[in-house]
Short mmCIF file of N, CA and C in Angstrom, two decimals:
data_model
loop_
_atom_site.label_atom_id
_atom_site.label_comp_id
_atom_site.label_asym_id
_atom_site.label_seq_id
_atom_site.Cartn_x
_atom_site.Cartn_y
_atom_site.Cartn_z
N SER A 1 99.68 115.47 115.52
CA SER A 1 98.66 115.68 114.50
C SER A 1 97.70 114.50 114.49
N THR A 2 96.46 114.76 114.22
CA THR A 2 95.47 113.68 114.15
C THR A 2 95.64 112.85 112.89
N LEU A 3 96.48 113.31 111.97
CA LEU A 3 96.70 112.55 110.74
C LEU A 3 97.45 111.25 111.02
N ILE A 4 98.34 111.25 112.00
CA ILE A 4 99.10 110.03 112.29
C ILE A 4 98.20 108.92 112.82
N PRO A 5 97.35 109.16 113.82
CA PRO A 5 96.46 108.07 114.25
C PRO A 5 95.54 107.59 113.13
N LEU A 6 95.08 108.50 112.29
CA LEU A 6 94.25 108.09 111.16
C LEU A 6 95.06 107.23 110.20
N GLY A 7 96.30 107.63 109.93
CA GLY A 7 97.18 106.83 109.07
C GLY A 7 97.44 105.45 109.65
N VAL A 8 97.66 105.38 110.96
CA VAL A 8 97.88 104.09 111.62
C VAL A 8 96.64 103.21 111.48
N LEU A 9 95.48 103.80 111.67
CA LEU A 9 94.23 103.04 111.52
C LEU A 9 94.11 102.48 110.10
N LEU A 10 94.38 103.32 109.11
CA LEU A 10 94.32 102.87 107.72
C LEU A 10 95.36 101.78 107.44
N GLN A 11 96.54 101.95 108.02
CA GLN A 11 97.59 100.96 107.84
C GLN A 11 97.18 99.62 108.45
N GLU A 12 96.62 99.65 109.64
CA GLU A 12 96.18 98.42 110.30
C GLU A 12 95.04 97.76 109.53
N LYS A 13 94.23 98.57 108.86
CA LYS A 13 93.13 98.06 108.05
C LYS A 13 93.64 97.47 106.73
N GLY A 14 94.90 97.77 106.39
CA GLY A 14 95.48 97.25 105.16
C GLY A 14 95.44 98.21 103.99
N ASP A 15 94.96 99.42 104.22
CA ASP A 15 94.89 100.42 103.15
C ASP A 15 96.18 101.25 103.18
N LEU A 16 97.24 100.65 102.65
CA LEU A 16 98.56 101.26 102.74
C LEU A 16 98.69 102.51 101.88
N VAL A 17 97.97 102.58 100.77
CA VAL A 17 98.03 103.76 99.91
C VAL A 17 97.46 104.97 100.65
N ALA A 18 96.30 104.81 101.27
CA ALA A 18 95.69 105.90 102.02
C ALA A 18 96.51 106.24 103.26
N ALA A 19 97.07 105.23 103.91
CA ALA A 19 97.91 105.46 105.09
C ALA A 19 99.14 106.28 104.71
N GLU A 20 99.77 105.91 103.60
CA GLU A 20 100.94 106.66 103.14
C GLU A 20 100.59 108.12 102.91
N GLU A 21 99.44 108.37 102.30
CA GLU A 21 99.02 109.75 102.04
C GLU A 21 98.81 110.52 103.36
N MET A 22 98.21 109.88 104.35
CA MET A 22 98.02 110.55 105.65
C MET A 22 99.37 110.89 106.27
N PHE A 23 100.31 109.96 106.22
CA PHE A 23 101.63 110.20 106.80
C PHE A 23 102.38 111.29 106.05
N LYS A 24 102.25 111.32 104.74
CA LYS A 24 102.89 112.38 103.95
C LYS A 24 102.27 113.74 104.26
N ARG A 25 100.95 113.78 104.42
CA ARG A 25 100.29 115.04 104.80
C ARG A 25 100.76 115.50 106.16
N SER A 26 100.88 114.57 107.09
CA SER A 26 101.36 114.90 108.43
C SER A 26 102.78 115.46 108.36
N LEU A 27 103.63 114.83 107.56
CA LEU A 27 105.00 115.29 107.42
C LEU A 27 105.05 116.70 106.83
N ARG A 28 104.29 116.95 105.78
CA ARG A 28 104.26 118.29 105.17
C ARG A 28 103.77 119.33 106.17
N ASN A 29 102.71 119.01 106.90
CA ASN A 29 102.17 119.95 107.89
C ASN A 29 103.18 120.23 109.00
N ASP A 30 103.83 119.17 109.49
CA ASP A 30 104.80 119.34 110.57
C ASP A 30 105.99 120.17 110.11
N GLU A 31 106.48 119.91 108.90
CA GLU A 31 107.60 120.69 108.38
C GLU A 31 107.22 122.16 108.25
N LYS A 32 106.00 122.40 107.80
CA LYS A 32 105.53 123.78 107.61
C LYS A 32 105.40 124.51 108.95
N HIS A 33 104.85 123.83 109.94
CA HIS A 33 104.55 124.49 111.21
C HIS A 33 105.69 124.47 112.22
N TYR A 34 106.54 123.44 112.18
CA TYR A 34 107.58 123.31 113.19
C TYR A 34 109.00 123.48 112.65
N GLY A 35 109.17 123.46 111.34
CA GLY A 35 110.51 123.49 110.76
C GLY A 35 110.96 122.07 110.45
N LEU A 36 112.15 121.97 109.87
CA LEU A 36 112.62 120.68 109.36
C LEU A 36 113.22 119.76 110.41
N GLU A 37 113.56 120.28 111.58
CA GLU A 37 114.26 119.47 112.58
C GLU A 37 113.55 119.51 113.93
N HIS A 38 112.33 119.07 113.94
CA HIS A 38 111.51 119.04 115.16
C HIS A 38 111.09 117.61 115.42
N ASN A 39 110.87 117.28 116.69
CA ASN A 39 110.50 115.90 117.01
C ASN A 39 109.18 115.46 116.37
N HIS A 40 108.28 116.38 116.10
CA HIS A 40 107.05 115.99 115.39
C HIS A 40 107.36 115.58 113.95
N VAL A 41 108.32 116.25 113.34
CA VAL A 41 108.76 115.89 111.99
C VAL A 41 109.38 114.50 112.03
N ALA A 42 110.19 114.24 113.04
CA ALA A 42 110.81 112.91 113.19
C ALA A 42 109.75 111.82 113.30
N GLU A 43 108.73 112.07 114.10
CA GLU A 43 107.65 111.08 114.27
C GLU A 43 106.96 110.80 112.94
N SER A 44 106.68 111.85 112.18
CA SER A 44 106.04 111.67 110.88
C SER A 44 106.94 110.89 109.93
N CYS A 45 108.24 111.17 109.96
CA CYS A 45 109.19 110.43 109.11
C CYS A 45 109.19 108.94 109.48
N ILE A 46 109.17 108.67 110.76
CA ILE A 46 109.25 107.28 111.23
C ILE A 46 108.01 106.49 110.85
N VAL A 47 106.82 107.06 111.06
CA VAL A 47 105.61 106.31 110.70
C VAL A 47 105.49 106.16 109.18
N LEU A 48 105.91 107.19 108.43
CA LEU A 48 105.92 107.08 106.98
C LEU A 48 106.90 106.00 106.54
N GLY A 49 108.07 105.98 107.14
CA GLY A 49 109.06 104.95 106.81
C GLY A 49 108.55 103.55 107.08
N ALA A 50 107.87 103.36 108.20
CA ALA A 50 107.32 102.04 108.53
C ALA A 50 106.26 101.63 107.51
N CYS A 51 105.44 102.57 107.10
CA CYS A 51 104.41 102.29 106.10
C CYS A 51 105.04 101.92 104.76
N LEU A 52 106.04 102.68 104.36
CA LEU A 52 106.72 102.40 103.09
C LEU A 52 107.40 101.04 103.12
N LYS A 53 107.96 100.67 104.27
CA LYS A 53 108.56 99.34 104.42
C LYS A 53 107.51 98.26 104.19
N GLU A 54 106.36 98.46 104.81
CA GLU A 54 105.28 97.48 104.66
C GLU A 54 104.81 97.39 103.20
N LYS A 55 104.88 98.50 102.47
CA LYS A 55 104.50 98.52 101.06
C LYS A 55 105.58 97.92 100.16
N GLY A 56 106.77 97.69 100.72
CA GLY A 56 107.87 97.13 99.94
C GLY A 56 108.81 98.17 99.35
N ASP A 57 108.62 99.44 99.71
CA ASP A 57 109.50 100.51 99.24
C ASP A 57 110.64 100.65 100.24
N ILE A 58 111.63 99.79 100.11
CA ILE A 58 112.72 99.74 101.08
C ILE A 58 113.57 101.01 101.02
N THR A 59 113.79 101.53 99.83
CA THR A 59 114.59 102.75 99.69
C THR A 59 113.90 103.93 100.38
N GLY A 60 112.61 104.13 100.09
CA GLY A 60 111.86 105.20 100.73
C GLY A 60 111.78 105.03 102.23
N ALA A 61 111.59 103.77 102.65
CA ALA A 61 111.52 103.49 104.08
C ALA A 61 112.83 103.86 104.76
N LYS A 62 113.94 103.44 104.17
CA LYS A 62 115.25 103.71 104.76
C LYS A 62 115.51 105.21 104.86
N GLN A 63 115.19 105.95 103.81
CA GLN A 63 115.42 107.40 103.81
C GLN A 63 114.64 108.07 104.94
N ASN A 64 113.37 107.72 105.08
CA ASN A 64 112.53 108.35 106.10
C ASN A 64 112.92 107.92 107.51
N LEU A 65 113.23 106.64 107.69
CA LEU A 65 113.62 106.16 109.01
C LEU A 65 114.96 106.77 109.44
N GLN A 66 115.89 106.89 108.50
CA GLN A 66 117.18 107.52 108.83
C GLN A 66 117.00 109.00 109.17
N ARG A 67 116.13 109.67 108.42
CA ARG A 67 115.88 111.09 108.71
C ARG A 67 115.25 111.24 110.09
N GLY A 68 114.27 110.40 110.41
CA GLY A 68 113.64 110.44 111.73
C GLY A 68 114.64 110.21 112.84
N LEU A 69 115.54 109.24 112.64
CA LEU A 69 116.57 108.96 113.64
C LEU A 69 117.51 110.16 113.79
N MET A 70 117.94 110.74 112.67
CA MET A 70 118.85 111.88 112.72
C MET A 70 118.23 113.05 113.48
N ILE A 71 116.96 113.34 113.20
CA ILE A 71 116.28 114.44 113.89
C ILE A 71 116.18 114.15 115.38
N ASN A 72 115.77 112.92 115.72
CA ASN A 72 115.64 112.57 117.14
C ASN A 72 116.99 112.66 117.85
N GLU A 73 118.06 112.25 117.19
CA GLU A 73 119.38 112.37 117.81
C GLU A 73 119.75 113.83 118.04
N GLN A 74 119.38 114.70 117.11
CA GLN A 74 119.66 116.12 117.27
C GLN A 74 118.80 116.74 118.37
N VAL A 75 117.55 116.33 118.43
CA VAL A 75 116.62 116.91 119.41
C VAL A 75 116.87 116.34 120.81
N TRP A 76 116.99 115.03 120.91
CA TRP A 76 117.04 114.37 122.21
C TRP A 76 118.44 113.94 122.64
N GLY A 77 119.35 113.77 121.69
CA GLY A 77 120.66 113.23 121.99
C GLY A 77 120.69 111.74 121.71
N THR A 78 121.87 111.19 121.58
CA THR A 78 122.01 109.79 121.17
C THR A 78 121.67 108.79 122.29
N GLU A 79 121.64 109.22 123.52
CA GLU A 79 121.38 108.31 124.64
C GLU A 79 119.92 108.30 125.09
N HIS A 80 119.10 109.15 124.51
CA HIS A 80 117.69 109.26 124.93
C HIS A 80 116.89 108.07 124.38
N PRO A 81 115.88 107.59 125.11
CA PRO A 81 115.07 106.47 124.65
C PRO A 81 114.35 106.72 123.31
N GLU A 82 114.11 107.98 122.95
CA GLU A 82 113.45 108.28 121.68
C GLU A 82 114.34 108.02 120.47
N THR A 83 115.65 107.86 120.72
CA THR A 83 116.57 107.62 119.60
C THR A 83 116.90 106.20 119.52
#
């Protein structure tokens, strides 16, 4: 989704509130179009988690990063470089 690169740009610019919203939109769109356990959903969870970590939301970051890892392990397996 083009929302992730836009979110990354906003994050790099320091606009973490807008970046978080882009990542959340990406996650909602991916869940709607691909289902809950797709690698695109995992990617959205991971970038959202990284953004939340940067914002200081450690709980939210951990939840999203763990979900992204779990999905990637299911999709790719535990030995794949994506996990």
